[in-house]
Coordinates of C-alpha atoms and ligand atoms in Angstrom, one line a residue:
M1 CA 12.6 10.7 55.9
Q2 CA 10.4 8.2 57.5
N3 CA 9.4 4.7 56.2
I4 CA 12.4 4.4 53.8
K5 CA 12.0 0.6 53.4
N6 CA 9.0 1.4 51.3
R7 CA 10.9 3.6 49.0
D8 CA 13.4 2.9 46.2
H9 CA 16.6 2.1 48.3
L10 CA 19.9 0.4 48.5
N11 CA 20.8 -1.3 51.5
L12 CA 24.3 -0.4 52.8
N13 CA 24.5 -2.8 55.6
G14 CA 27.1 -5.6 55.8
R15 CA 30.7 -5.6 56.5
W16 CA 32.4 -2.2 56.9
N17 CA 36.2 -1.8 57.5
Y18 CA 37.1 0.0 60.7
I19 CA 40.0 1.5 62.5
I20 CA 40.3 2.2 66.3
D21 CA 41.4 5.7 66.8
P22 CA 41.7 6.6 70.4
Y23 CA 43.8 9.6 70.0
Q24 CA 41.7 10.9 66.8
M25 CA 44.7 10.9 64.7
G26 CA 42.7 10.5 61.7
Y27 CA 40.7 13.6 62.5
L28 CA 43.3 16.1 64.1
D29 CA 46.9 16.9 63.1
Y30 CA 49.6 17.1 65.5
R31 CA 48.5 20.6 66.6
Q32 CA 45.0 19.3 67.2
K33 CA 43.5 21.0 64.2
P34 CA 40.9 19.0 62.2
F35 CA 42.3 17.9 59.0
D36 CA 39.0 18.5 57.4
E37 CA 39.2 22.3 58.2
S38 CA 42.5 22.6 56.8
L39 CA 43.1 24.9 53.8
S40 CA 44.4 22.1 51.3
G41 CA 41.4 20.0 52.4
E42 CA 43.6 17.2 52.7
G43 CA 44.9 14.8 55.3
G44 CA 43.0 12.6 57.8
F45 CA 41.5 9.2 57.3
Y46 CA 38.4 10.6 55.6
D47 CA 40.1 11.2 52.2
N48 CA 41.8 7.6 52.3
R49 CA 41.7 7.3 48.6
I50 CA 43.6 10.5 47.9
Q51 CA 46.3 9.6 50.4
Q52 CA 46.9 6.2 48.8
E53 CA 47.0 7.6 45.4
K54 CA 49.9 9.9 46.5
S55 CA 51.6 7.0 48.0
E56 CA 52.9 9.1 51.0
R57 CA 54.0 7.5 54.1
I58 CA 50.6 6.4 55.4
E59 CA 50.1 4.7 58.8
Y60 CA 46.7 3.4 58.2
D61 CA 45.0 1.3 55.5
F62 CA 41.1 0.8 55.6
N63 CA 41.3 -2.0 53.0
N64 CA 43.5 -4.4 55.2
S65 CA 41.9 -3.4 58.3
P66 CA 39.4 -5.8 60.1
T67 CA 35.6 -5.3 59.6
L68 CA 32.6 -4.9 61.7
K69 CA 29.0 -5.8 61.1
V70 CA 26.6 -2.8 60.4
P71 CA 24.2 -2.5 61.9
G72 CA 25.8 -3.4 65.1
D73 CA 27.6 -1.8 68.1
W74 CA 31.3 -2.3 68.3
N75 CA 31.3 -3.4 72.1
S76 CA 29.8 -6.7 71.6
Q77 CA 31.6 -7.7 68.1
V78 CA 35.4 -7.3 69.3
E79 CA 36.5 -8.4 72.7
K80 CA 39.0 -5.4 73.1
L81 CA 36.2 -3.0 72.4
E82 CA 33.9 -4.2 75.1
L83 CA 34.5 -1.1 77.3
Y84 CA 35.9 1.1 74.6
E85 CA 34.7 4.7 74.6
G86 CA 36.4 6.9 72.1
S87 CA 36.5 7.1 68.2
I88 CA 36.5 4.5 65.4
W89 CA 36.6 5.0 61.6
Y90 CA 34.4 3.1 59.4
K91 CA 34.7 2.8 55.5
K92 CA 32.3 1.3 53.1
D93 CA 32.7 1.0 49.2
F94 CA 29.5 0.8 47.1
S95 CA 28.6 1.2 43.5
V96 CA 25.6 2.8 41.8
D97 CA 24.1 3.3 38.4
K98 CA 23.4 6.9 38.6
D99 CA 20.2 8.2 37.3
N100 CA 20.5 11.9 36.6
L101 CA 16.8 12.3 36.9
K102 CA 16.8 10.9 40.6
R103 CA 17.8 12.5 43.9
Y104 CA 20.0 10.4 46.4
F105 CA 20.0 10.5 50.2
L106 CA 22.4 8.7 52.5
H107 CA 20.3 7.7 55.6
F108 CA 21.5 6.4 59.0
G109 CA 18.9 4.9 61.3
A110 CA 21.3 5.5 64.4
V111 CA 24.9 6.2 65.2
N112 CA 26.0 6.4 68.7
Y113 CA 27.0 9.1 69.5
E114 CA 28.7 11.9 67.3
A115 CA 29.2 11.2 63.6
H116 CA 31.3 12.8 61.0
V117 CA 30.3 11.6 57.7
Y118 CA 32.2 11.8 54.5
L119 CA 31.5 10.7 50.8
N120 CA 34.4 10.1 48.4
G121 CA 36.5 12.2 50.8
E122 CA 34.1 15.1 51.0
K123 CA 32.5 16.1 54.4
L124 CA 28.7 15.8 54.5
G125 CA 28.3 17.0 58.1
I126 CA 28.1 16.0 61.7
H127 CA 25.3 14.5 63.6
T128 CA 24.9 14.2 67.3
G129 CA 22.5 12.0 69.2
G130 CA 22.9 8.3 69.5
F131 CA 19.3 7.1 68.8
T132 CA 17.7 9.1 66.2
P133 CA 17.8 8.7 62.5
F134 CA 19.7 11.5 60.1
Q135 CA 20.1 11.7 56.4
F136 CA 22.3 13.8 53.9
E137 CA 21.1 14.5 50.3
I138 CA 24.1 13.4 48.2
T139 CA 22.5 13.9 44.6
S140 CA 25.4 16.3 43.5
K141 CA 28.1 14.4 45.1
I142 CA 27.4 10.7 44.4
K143 CA 29.2 9.4 41.2
E144 CA 28.3 7.0 38.5
G145 CA 30.1 3.6 39.6
D146 CA 32.3 3.5 42.6
N147 CA 31.8 5.5 45.7
F148 CA 33.0 5.2 49.2
I149 CA 31.6 6.4 52.6
V150 CA 33.9 7.1 55.7
L151 CA 32.5 7.7 59.0
M152 CA 34.3 8.9 62.3
V153 CA 32.0 7.7 65.2
D154 CA 32.9 9.0 68.6
N155 CA 30.8 7.6 71.7
T156 CA 32.7 9.6 74.3
R157 CA 30.3 10.4 77.1
K158 CA 30.1 14.2 77.7
K159 CA 28.7 16.0 80.5
D160 CA 26.6 18.5 78.5
A161 CA 25.2 15.9 76.0
I162 CA 21.7 14.1 76.0
P163 CA 22.2 11.6 77.8
T164 CA 24.9 12.9 80.1
I165 CA 27.8 11.0 81.3
N166 CA 25.8 9.1 83.9
T167 CA 23.3 6.4 83.0
D168 CA 22.3 2.8 83.9
W169 CA 22.9 1.3 80.5
W170 CA 25.9 0.3 78.4
N171 CA 27.4 3.0 76.0
Y172 CA 27.2 1.1 73.0
G173 CA 29.0 2.8 70.2
G174 CA 28.9 2.5 66.3
I175 CA 26.6 2.4 63.5
T176 CA 23.9 0.5 65.7
R177 CA 21.0 0.8 62.9
D178 CA 20.6 0.4 59.1
V179 CA 22.4 2.6 56.5
T180 CA 20.5 3.0 53.4
L181 CA 20.8 4.9 50.2
V182 CA 17.4 6.2 49.4
I183 CA 16.6 7.1 45.6
T184 CA 13.7 9.4 44.9
P185 CA 12.3 11.2 42.0
E186 CA 13.3 14.8 41.6
T187 CA 10.0 15.9 43.3
Y188 CA 9.3 13.4 45.9
I189 CA 7.0 12.9 48.8
S190 CA 9.3 14.1 51.7
D191 CA 6.8 13.8 54.7
Y192 CA 3.3 12.8 55.5
K193 CA 1.0 12.3 58.5
I194 CA -2.2 10.5 58.3
Q195 CA -3.8 9.9 61.7
L196 CA -7.1 10.5 63.2
A197 CA -7.9 14.0 64.3
K198 CA -7.6 14.6 68.3
N199 CA -10.7 12.9 69.8
N200 CA -12.5 12.4 66.6
S201 CA -12.6 9.0 65.1
E202 CA -14.6 10.1 62.0
M203 CA -12.0 12.5 60.9
L204 CA -8.6 12.1 59.0
E205 CA -6.1 14.8 59.8
G206 CA -2.6 15.4 58.7
F207 CA -0.5 16.5 55.8
V208 CA 1.6 15.6 52.9
K209 CA 4.6 17.4 52.0
L210 CA 6.4 17.4 48.4
E211 CA 9.9 18.6 48.1
G212 CA 11.2 19.4 44.5
K213 CA 11.2 22.0 41.7
N214 CA 8.3 20.8 39.7
L215 CA 5.2 20.1 41.8
P216 CA 2.7 17.7 40.3
Q217 CA -0.7 18.4 39.2
N218 CA -2.3 16.3 41.6
L219 CA -1.7 14.1 44.6
K220 CA -4.1 11.3 45.7
L221 CA -4.6 9.7 49.2
E222 CA -6.1 6.1 49.0
I223 CA -7.1 3.4 51.5
P224 CA -8.4 0.7 49.0
E225 CA -9.8 -1.6 51.7
I226 CA -12.4 1.0 52.6
N227 CA -12.7 2.4 48.9
F228 CA -11.4 5.8 50.2
D229 CA -10.1 7.6 47.4
Q230 CA -9.2 11.7 47.6
T231 CA -7.6 14.2 45.6
L232 CA -5.6 16.5 47.6
S233 CA -4.6 20.1 46.7
I234 CA -1.2 21.0 47.0
N235 CA -0.1 24.8 47.8
S236 CA 2.8 26.5 46.1
E237 CA 5.1 25.1 49.0
G238 CA 4.2 21.8 48.0
L239 CA 2.2 21.3 51.4
S240 CA -1.1 19.6 51.4
L241 CA -3.1 20.0 54.5
I242 CA -5.4 16.9 55.4
E243 CA -8.8 17.4 57.1
I244 CA -11.2 14.8 55.4
P245 CA -14.2 13.0 57.1
I246 CA -14.1 9.3 57.1
K247 CA -16.6 6.7 57.9
N248 CA -16.4 2.9 58.6
I249 CA -13.0 2.8 60.0
D250 CA -12.1 -0.4 62.0
L251 CA -10.3 1.2 64.9
W252 CA -7.0 0.0 66.0
S253 CA -6.5 -1.6 69.7
P254 CA -4.3 -4.2 71.2
E255 CA -7.4 -6.8 70.7
N256 CA -7.8 -5.6 67.1
P257 CA -4.4 -4.3 65.8
K258 CA -6.1 -3.4 62.5
L259 CA -3.7 -1.7 59.9
Y260 CA -4.9 -0.3 56.6
E261 CA -2.7 0.0 53.5
V262 CA -2.5 3.8 52.9
T263 CA -1.1 5.0 49.5
I264 CA -0.1 8.6 48.7
S265 CA 0.7 9.1 45.1
S266 CA 1.3 11.8 42.4
S267 CA 2.4 11.5 38.9
L268 CA 5.9 11.5 40.2
D269 CA 6.2 9.5 43.6
T270 CA 4.3 7.0 45.4
V271 CA 4.6 6.0 49.1
S272 CA 2.6 3.2 50.9
D273 CA 2.3 2.8 54.5
K274 CA 0.5 0.5 56.9
I275 CA -1.4 2.7 59.4
G276 CA -4.0 2.1 62.1
F277 CA -6.4 4.6 63.5
R278 CA -7.3 5.2 67.0
T279 CA -7.9 8.0 69.5
I280 CA -6.3 8.3 73.0
K281 CA -7.1 10.8 75.7
T282 CA -7.5 11.1 79.3
K283 CA -10.7 11.9 81.2
G284 CA -10.4 12.4 84.9
K285 CA -8.9 9.1 86.3
D286 CA -9.1 7.3 83.0
I287 CA -7.2 6.7 80.0
L288 CA -9.5 6.4 76.9
L289 CA -8.6 4.4 73.9
N290 CA -11.2 4.8 71.3
G291 CA -13.5 6.2 74.1
T292 CA -13.2 3.1 76.3
S293 CA -11.2 3.1 79.5
V294 CA -8.0 0.9 79.2
F295 CA -5.6 -0.4 81.9
L296 CA -1.9 -0.3 80.6
K297 CA -0.5 -3.8 81.3
G298 CA 3.1 -3.0 80.4
I299 CA 6.6 -3.8 80.7
S300 CA 9.8 -1.5 80.3
M301 CA 12.4 -2.6 77.8
H302 CA 15.9 -1.4 76.5
D303 CA 17.0 -1.9 73.1
E304 CA 19.0 -4.9 73.8
N305 CA 18.1 -8.6 73.8
P306 CA 19.4 -12.1 75.0
L307 CA 20.3 -13.9 71.9
V308 CA 22.5 -11.6 70.2
E309 CA 24.8 -9.6 72.3
G310 CA 24.5 -5.7 72.3
R311 CA 22.1 -3.7 70.4
L312 CA 19.1 -5.2 68.6
R313 CA 20.0 -5.5 64.9
G314 CA 17.2 -7.2 62.9
E315 CA 13.4 -7.5 62.7
A316 CA 13.6 -11.1 64.4
D317 CA 15.2 -9.7 67.4
M318 CA 12.6 -7.0 68.0
R319 CA 9.8 -9.3 67.4
M320 CA 11.2 -11.9 69.9
M321 CA 11.1 -9.1 72.5
L322 CA 7.6 -7.9 71.7
E323 CA 6.4 -11.5 71.5
W324 CA 7.6 -12.0 75.1
A325 CA 5.8 -8.8 76.3
K326 CA 2.8 -10.4 74.5
E327 CA 3.3 -13.7 76.5
L328 CA 3.5 -11.8 79.6
G329 CA 0.0 -10.6 79.0
C330 CA 1.0 -6.9 78.0
N331 CA -0.9 -4.7 76.0
F332 CA 1.7 -1.9 76.5
V333 CA 5.6 -1.4 76.4
R334 CA 7.7 1.4 77.8
L335 CA 10.5 1.8 75.2
A336 CA 13.0 3.2 77.6
H337 CA 15.0 5.5 77.8
Y338 CA 15.7 6.6 74.1
T339 CA 14.2 6.4 70.6
H340 CA 14.0 2.8 69.6
N341 CA 14.3 1.4 66.2
E342 CA 11.6 2.5 63.7
E343 CA 11.1 -1.3 62.9
M344 CA 10.1 -1.8 66.7
L345 CA 7.3 0.7 66.4
K346 CA 6.2 -0.9 63.2
L347 CA 6.0 -4.2 64.9
A348 CA 4.2 -2.8 67.8
D349 CA 1.6 -1.5 65.5
E350 CA 1.3 -4.9 64.0
L351 CA 1.1 -6.9 67.2
G352 CA -1.2 -4.6 69.1
L353 CA 1.1 -3.0 71.8
M354 CA 0.4 0.5 72.7
V355 CA 3.9 2.3 73.2
W356 CA 5.5 4.8 75.7
A357 CA 8.3 6.6 73.7
E358 CA 11.1 8.4 75.4
I359 CA 14.1 10.5 74.9
P360 CA 17.4 10.1 76.9
V361 CA 16.6 13.2 79.2
Y362 CA 17.8 11.1 81.9
W363 CA 18.8 11.9 85.8
T364 CA 21.0 15.0 85.9
I365 CA 21.7 16.8 82.6
S366 CA 22.9 20.4 82.0
W367 CA 19.9 22.0 82.6
K368 CA 21.0 25.8 82.1
N369 CA 22.9 25.0 78.9
P370 CA 20.9 26.1 75.8
A371 CA 23.0 23.8 73.5
T372 CA 21.9 20.8 76.0
Y373 CA 18.3 21.9 75.5
A374 CA 18.6 22.3 71.6
N375 CA 20.0 18.6 71.6
A376 CA 17.2 17.4 73.8
L377 CA 14.4 19.2 71.4
A378 CA 16.1 17.8 68.4
Q379 CA 16.1 14.3 69.6
L380 CA 12.4 14.7 70.8
T381 CA 11.3 16.4 67.4
T382 CA 13.2 13.8 65.2
G383 CA 11.5 10.9 67.1
I384 CA 8.0 12.5 66.7
E385 CA 8.7 13.2 63.0
R386 CA 9.7 9.6 62.5
D387 CA 7.1 7.8 64.4
K388 CA 3.9 10.3 64.0
N389 CA 2.2 7.6 61.8
R390 CA 2.6 4.8 64.3
T391 CA -0.6 4.4 66.0
S392 CA 0.9 2.3 68.6
V393 CA 2.6 5.3 70.1
I394 CA 0.3 6.8 72.7
I395 CA 2.6 8.7 74.9
W396 CA 5.6 10.8 74.2
S397 CA 7.7 11.0 77.4
V398 CA 10.2 13.9 77.8
G399 CA 12.4 12.3 80.4
N400 CA 13.2 10.0 83.4
E401 CA 13.8 10.6 86.9
T402 CA 14.9 14.2 86.7
P403 CA 15.7 16.2 89.8
I404 CA 13.2 18.9 90.8
K405 CA 14.6 22.5 90.5
P406 CA 13.7 25.6 88.8
S407 CA 16.1 25.1 85.9
R408 CA 15.0 21.5 85.3
N409 CA 11.3 22.6 85.7
Q410 CA 11.6 25.1 83.0
F411 CA 13.5 22.8 80.8
M412 CA 11.0 20.1 80.9
Q413 CA 8.2 22.4 80.6
N414 CA 9.5 23.7 77.3
L415 CA 9.9 20.0 76.1
I416 CA 6.3 19.6 77.0
K417 CA 5.1 22.6 75.3
A418 CA 7.2 21.5 72.2
V419 CA 5.4 17.9 72.3
R420 CA 1.9 19.7 72.2
K421 CA 2.9 21.8 69.3
L422 CA 4.3 19.0 67.2
D423 CA 1.6 16.4 68.0
D424 CA -1.4 17.1 70.0
T425 CA -3.0 13.7 69.3
R426 CA -1.0 11.7 72.0
L427 CA -0.3 12.1 75.7
V428 CA 2.6 13.7 77.0
A429 CA 4.2 12.2 80.3
A430 CA 7.5 11.8 82.2
A431 CA 8.7 9.2 84.5
L432 CA 8.8 11.3 87.9
E433 CA 10.2 10.5 91.1
V434 CA 8.6 9.9 94.4
E435 CA 9.4 11.1 98.0
I436 CA 9.2 8.9 101.1
E437 CA 7.9 9.9 104.4
D438 CA 7.5 7.2 107.0
E439 CA 5.2 4.8 105.3
E440 CA 3.9 7.2 102.7
I441 CA 4.8 7.4 99.1
K442 CA 4.4 11.0 98.0
V443 CA 4.2 12.4 94.3
E444 CA 4.4 16.2 94.3
D445 CA 6.7 17.0 91.4
P446 CA 5.5 20.4 90.2
L447 CA 6.0 19.0 86.6
G448 CA 2.9 16.7 87.2
E449 CA 0.6 19.7 86.6
F450 CA 1.7 19.9 82.9
L451 CA 1.6 16.4 82.1
D452 CA -1.2 14.1 81.2
L453 CA -0.6 11.3 83.4
A454 CA 0.8 10.9 87.0
S455 CA 3.5 8.6 86.1
F456 CA 6.4 7.7 88.3
N457 CA 9.1 5.2 89.3
E458 CA 9.3 3.9 92.9
Y459 CA 11.6 1.2 94.3
A460 CA 9.8 0.4 97.6
G461 CA 11.2 -2.9 98.9
W462 CA 14.5 -2.6 96.7
Y463 CA 16.3 0.6 97.1
W464 CA 14.4 1.7 100.3
G465 CA 11.5 0.4 102.6
E466 CA 10.9 -3.0 103.8
I467 CA 9.7 -5.7 101.4
D468 CA 7.3 -7.4 104.0
K469 CA 5.7 -4.0 104.7
L470 CA 4.8 -2.8 101.3
P471 CA 1.1 -3.7 101.5
E472 CA 0.9 -1.3 104.3
Y473 CA 2.4 1.6 102.4
E474 CA 0.0 4.6 101.4
F475 CA 0.4 6.8 98.4
S476 CA -0.2 10.7 98.3
I477 CA -0.5 11.7 94.7
A478 CA -1.0 15.4 94.3
Y479 CA -2.8 14.9 90.8
D480 CA -6.1 13.7 90.0
K481 CA -4.8 12.0 86.9
P482 CA -4.5 8.3 85.7
V483 CA -1.7 6.8 87.5
I484 CA 0.9 4.9 85.8
I485 CA 3.7 3.3 87.6
T486 CA 6.5 3.4 85.0
E487 CA 9.1 1.2 87.1
F488 CA 9.5 -0.8 90.0
G489 CA 11.5 -3.9 90.5
A490 CA 14.1 -6.0 92.1
G491 CA 17.3 -7.8 91.0
A492 CA 17.4 -11.6 90.7
L493 CA 20.1 -13.9 89.4
Q494 CA 18.2 -16.5 87.0
G495 CA 18.6 -20.0 88.7
F496 CA 19.7 -18.7 92.1
H497 CA 17.0 -20.0 94.5
G498 CA 16.4 -19.6 98.1
D499 CA 13.7 -18.2 100.5
K500 CA 11.6 -15.2 99.7
N501 CA 13.8 -13.0 101.9
T502 CA 17.1 -14.0 100.4
V503 CA 18.1 -10.9 98.1
W504 CA 19.1 -11.9 94.7
T505 CA 17.1 -15.1 94.5
E506 CA 14.2 -15.5 92.0
E507 CA 12.0 -16.2 95.0
H508 CA 12.7 -12.8 96.6
Q509 CA 12.1 -10.9 93.0
A510 CA 8.7 -12.7 92.9
Y511 CA 8.0 -11.8 96.6
L512 CA 8.6 -8.2 95.6
Y513 CA 6.2 -8.3 92.6
E514 CA 3.6 -9.9 95.0
N515 CA 3.8 -7.3 97.6
Q516 CA 4.1 -4.4 95.1
L517 CA 1.1 -5.4 93.4
K518 CA -0.8 -5.5 96.5
M519 CA 0.5 -2.1 97.4
L520 CA -0.3 -0.6 94.1
E521 CA -3.9 -2.0 93.9
K522 CA -4.7 0.4 96.5
I523 CA -4.2 3.5 94.3
E524 CA -7.7 4.4 93.2
N525 CA -6.4 5.9 90.1
L526 CA -3.9 3.3 89.0
R527 CA -4.5 2.7 85.2
G528 CA -1.4 0.8 84.4
M529 CA 2.3 0.0 85.0
S530 CA 5.6 -0.8 83.1
P531 CA 7.8 -2.6 85.7
W532 CA 11.5 -2.5 85.4
I533 CA 12.3 -4.7 83.1
L534 CA 11.6 -7.4 80.6
I535 CA 15.2 -8.6 80.2
D536 CA 18.5 -8.4 82.2
F537 CA 20.7 -5.7 80.5
K538 CA 24.2 -4.7 80.7
S539 CA 25.4 -1.7 82.8
P540 CA 28.8 -0.6 84.1
R541 CA 27.0 0.4 87.3
R542 CA 26.3 -3.2 88.2
Q543 CA 29.6 -4.7 89.6
H544 CA 28.7 -7.5 92.1
P545 CA 30.9 -10.3 90.9
V546 CA 28.5 -13.1 92.0
Y547 CA 25.0 -11.8 91.3
Q548 CA 25.6 -9.1 88.6
N549 CA 29.0 -9.1 86.7
F550 CA 27.9 -6.1 84.8
W551 CA 24.3 -7.0 84.3
N552 CA 21.4 -5.2 85.8
R553 CA 19.4 -8.1 87.1
K554 CA 16.1 -6.8 87.3
G555 CA 15.0 -8.5 84.1
L556 CA 11.8 -10.9 84.4
I557 CA 13.9 -12.9 81.7
S558 CA 17.8 -13.5 82.1
E559 CA 20.4 -12.4 79.5
N560 CA 20.1 -16.1 78.1
G561 CA 16.4 -16.0 77.6
Q562 CA 15.2 -18.0 80.6
K563 CA 12.3 -16.8 82.5
K564 CA 12.4 -16.0 86.3
K565 CA 9.7 -16.7 88.8
A566 CA 8.5 -13.1 88.8
F567 CA 7.7 -13.2 85.2
F568 CA 4.9 -15.7 86.0
K569 CA 3.6 -13.5 89.0
L570 CA 3.2 -10.6 86.6
Q571 CA 1.5 -12.9 83.9
E572 CA -0.9 -14.0 86.4
Y573 CA -1.8 -10.6 87.6
Y574 CA -2.2 -9.3 84.1
S575 CA -4.3 -12.4 83.1
K576 CA -6.7 -11.6 86.1
K577 CA -6.8 -7.9 85.1
N578 CA -8.3 -9.2 81.6
R579 CA -11.3 -10.6 83.7
D580 CA -11.7 -7.3 85.8
Ligands
GCB1 C1 15.8 3.6 87.5 C2 16.3 4.0 86.0 C3 16.6 3.0 85.2 C4 17.4 1.9 86.2 C5 16.7 1.4 87.3 C6 17.6 0.5 88.2 O1 15.0 4.4 88.3 O2 15.2 4.8 85.5 O3 17.2 3.3 84.1 O4 18.1 1.0 85.3 O5 16.4 2.4 88.1 O6 17.7 -0.6 88.0 O7 18.1 1.0 89.1

């Protein structure tokens, strides 16, 4: 379910009791069999209350256990959990006045990575994937008065998972996004898409889906600001397809992030959303936003910020990140390398930032494993389902720096096809890699043929090549498509100064930006970039005790929120781009 904050709901955030369980003793018996699969259905931490009522020998106790803030990763909240990878149990008590005419859904914004969810001692299910939302309908299970949720969260990295064991970011575990009890009428609006049709700014297209036994007589779509008021017909499956001409729409763009209040209502349920309308497509070398060529002045970012440690938790954290991007002169952000918070996308809509959204198909994953593909597809599908009404999203990315070989090419092509089927109104891309021959940077990845953009990462002057020589480098790009440089960058420790050739100084990072920008300007098809990265972020791969200390230092802003010199270099470049 998307847009749950605009539905009737009970917020279940706050303090949750937790138990650290590295041996999964709350999940597996001494023969390693899951308690929740045993015949008696008893044992394990999940049925906490049953155990306590029996007053058997119990070696755990949620109620006297410490608490963690939800939402929030565990690594940044408790010192001994900083590097912990394994299982942690959570428990939360809550109480409801149950209305028997309503339906109840337990919704999680994201839990990293695998979640086993129980309500009042009964298993609701398992979810895998650390960045996408999921829900369980609990109408028949929730009780009047007191209820409790127990969750086992396991963030063990696994080779066949998405992402795999090897990434360049911290594996923050836990319930990292909001937990909500969503309350709907018996027949409710379960989904909707209200956007402009592909390449047509005078046609609304999409659907409304109703779920429930008694379908209402009529359904209405309203945009009061432009006196748009349409009755929709519903088929016997509860689906209403929308294709309605629309006039006088003020189109959304970074300069004019216009959003309209859109209301979908039946006699039984109402949902409102703030939606913007725009078209996006490519034509030859250009990216056309509402028919006009745009240059994507971007920056990449992780779901991490300097002022609270760990994962972003609230709207204010996210707003601060996007405000920094605005200050830098951006009209575009790359939300790397996984699905970010739904709130982030809403803010991007509001602030006028175009978005590159991505899934954690990152580096080398198990290309031949059908379960790995199913996992990637599920994350991709859920992200698109959740954010299909966010006008800021102009690009769905299917992955980052994946190595060219037949099994990977097939895997990625299948994902590309899936995106086009799910949503053909946006662009499909991936952050590809380059090859270097002498002083030529080549982009020849066969996947490029299937994508809308020639988009790639290159670390000239940092991981390879000489920083002084960058302006002499040439590009050879096999595709006559708009070129987006999805990453370039250099590490610098904020406050460390020296000459421009001293690695890790702010001056050196700024010099790299200067020379990169000279080099990139030579690409005729250049239509944008999202350098790596807005803010220093934590990574176990970054061990240098003086300069890194577990931080990837390629941020333009330090982990304390201080801007480095390169921030101003890029800002200057983007402000000149405005005048081009
Ligand atoms: C990359 C990756 C990014 C890393 C970055 C780096 O190519 O896409 O996730 O953090 O390089 O700093 O090396």
